[in-house]
Amino acid sequence: MSEGRILFLLDDEAEKTVVRNALGAARCELESLASLDELGVLQGDQPADLLLLRARKHTVDGKLIKAVRKSYASDELPIVFLVDEGDEALIEHCLECGADDFVTLPIHGAELLARARSQMARRRAVAAGRIERERFALAVAGSSDGIWDINLADDALFMSARCYELLGRGNDDGLKSLDEWLALIHPDDVDQFQIELRNHLEGVSLSLQMECRMLHRNQTYRWFLVRGIGQRDGSGKAFRIAGSLTDISERKLTDAMTGLPNRIVLYDRLNQTIVKNRRKSSANFGIILLQIDRFETMREAYGQVFCDAVQKVVAQRLVGTLRTTDTLTIMGENTMCILLDVMRDDTDLVRVANRVRAAAEEPITLGDESVMLSLSIGMAQAQAHHQSAEDLIRDATAALNKARAEGGGQEVVFDPDMQRRARDRLRIEAELHLALKRNELLLLYQPIVNLKTGEVAGFEGLARWQHPQRGLISPMDFIPIAEETGLVIPMGTWVVQEACRQGREWLDQGANPNLFISVNVSSRQLDGPALPEIVRRALRASRLAPAHLKLEITESAVMRDFEVTLNLLKRLKEIGVGLSLDDFGTGYSSLSLLRRLPVDTLKVDRSFVSAMNDESGVRMVEAILQLARLFDLRVVAEGIEQVGEEDLLKERGCDYGQGWRYGKPLPVDQCLQLLQEQARQGARATR
Ligand code: C2E
Ligand code: MG
Ligand code: MG
């Protein structure tokens, strides 16, 4: 490969030969010019690397050099001249006119070669730099990125034309400083941007990289990826930072899989709609959240790829059913949202939901597989209390959760009561944890009367929550929550202990020696094997004989897992405590199962007692009583309020009665009075 192309303009043949020998040996390409006029032609599109001239005293060589310099800069075409030794004035003159170097005569081949090489190397280096710059400029002009640059000494900002284009601005209303730039960044992103910038400048991060929103000239925010890298001085301190700006709105705002707008778009549009409607008296927009039921199961059965494809099909079908004013967005895997920007009336939500459901629930065939889906749908219409997208989405989510809890394939419209109930519940749940610790639970006792003798045979302990602010709370309001949270287990333990302690106390105070105390046991307490041990300990601790304690178990709790419960009941029976089947008649126990249960008492539900005002109601109770006799069970009739009810039950041989006729659930001291009264009467009777 040639070392370079050298043009020479020499008039002396001997000098030409010397030059040829010196440079030709070093594999330079040499071309002799007859006159300067040939220069342009020879330069052509393949530029030479060096021009070699002969400068002579009293000739016009200075002008010659100047002429070349008009067309070619020094780093485009370096000029080296040959000059007679000692002609200092001419050397100075030629250098002034734009020549780059000289060699004195007589020519030393090695020296000439060295100087020529040095000039050609300089030219190449400069040219390479220029190409690099040109390439960079071309890249910037051609790429979709903008380029920016901040001088950190004075925070002066330079942004390329492309930056301004991305921001919808002209060069003339350009940004001059970092502060002006920061002012365009979305308020929610600007702090993070400054943190990222500082981190990089302080050397915490290797580069600046941040996604943020910036205000476009049209007053909307667009998403940008800002990248940058600092230039540092010898001590490592950054003095400049430069980087690029890429518009990523498209990627940022669409769901990669379906190509539909994503949650960012939803929040954005929804917030805009809320602001737009703020001054109106009634808002007429709403959202519909949708989920494919049993999506997880489908994933386990068919895999992720299949599920993605299914979601895509569903999304496409939904789009097909929507009006132009509705927007479908993808909230995340398996959650889609339709924003109904304009609703004609309250039924619009449900109408759109029905249409969407019909479309989505048509069979889907992908490859060899065919599936049928159902959707769970939650809807919320905008109301005055919806101040932000977040609020409305929260309500629609509550409705969606309710729809899912109902087993799928359902749609639920959010109603504000639902939210209030949910809040109340959460509050009760939180406070219930403290209720036990703070001793806020108590037991009231309702008398259970022997219908033959009219005596109080026992009491049913019924839980109450003495809430410091809300007063006495009914078990109907907190037992179900305690059951869901599992709190009913420690609570139930306390009930057993407390009832045993109270029973012992009454016996010690002279109550009827056959007195029994009955307590309710939740199905959750039957889940594990712990109950018999809990009962045993409570009996031991209170020194109460097992025969004085009865456990009430509801029919439905027994039926949940019959065999397991049966085992547990047998173990309880072995302890010697009584077992009652509570709310009898309201469940679905079959006679054959009933026969196997080791219970000794049936508690006939209050609904049967109050239904005794007609013939068929009476017959029903008769049937239950007969059944009990068949299985050798005692019967307690619950909820006796009227004398007539008592009479009917007594006549038909019912053993015990419980209800307001004999007393409501009472505090301990009133029970004691009742017991003492009875003891006095008993003593009088036997006297
Ligand atoms: P339950 O075990 O069937 O208790 C009978 C319920 O009927 C009691 O309601 C009682 O006050 C009410 N009642 C009694 N006689 C009459 C009457 O003549 N007329 C009317 N209208 N009602 C009457 P309470 O105390 O509100 O308890 C409701 C339910 O809460 C109980 O039904 C029981 O299932 C549950 N419960 C109460 N305490 C506990 C407890 O300590 N643990 C568990 N797991 N559940 C409890
Ligand atoms: Mg009960
Ligand atoms: Mg009951």
Short mmCIF file of C-alpha atoms and ligand atoms in Angstrom, two decimals, residues 552 582-583 603 605 638, ligand 3:
data_model
loop_
_atom_site.label_atom_id
_atom_site.label_comp_id
_atom_site.label_asym_id
_atom_site.label_seq_id
_atom_site.Cartn_x
_atom_site.Cartn_y
_atom_site.Cartn_z
CA GLU A 552 -73.35 -25.95 70.44
CA ASP A 582 -77.65 -25.64 66.93
CA ASP A 583 -80.06 -24.00 64.48
CA LYS A 603 -81.83 -26.95 69.20
CA ASP A 605 -84.27 -23.06 65.09
CA GLU A 638 -85.23 -21.61 70.42
MG MG B 3 -79.51 -21.14 67.44
#
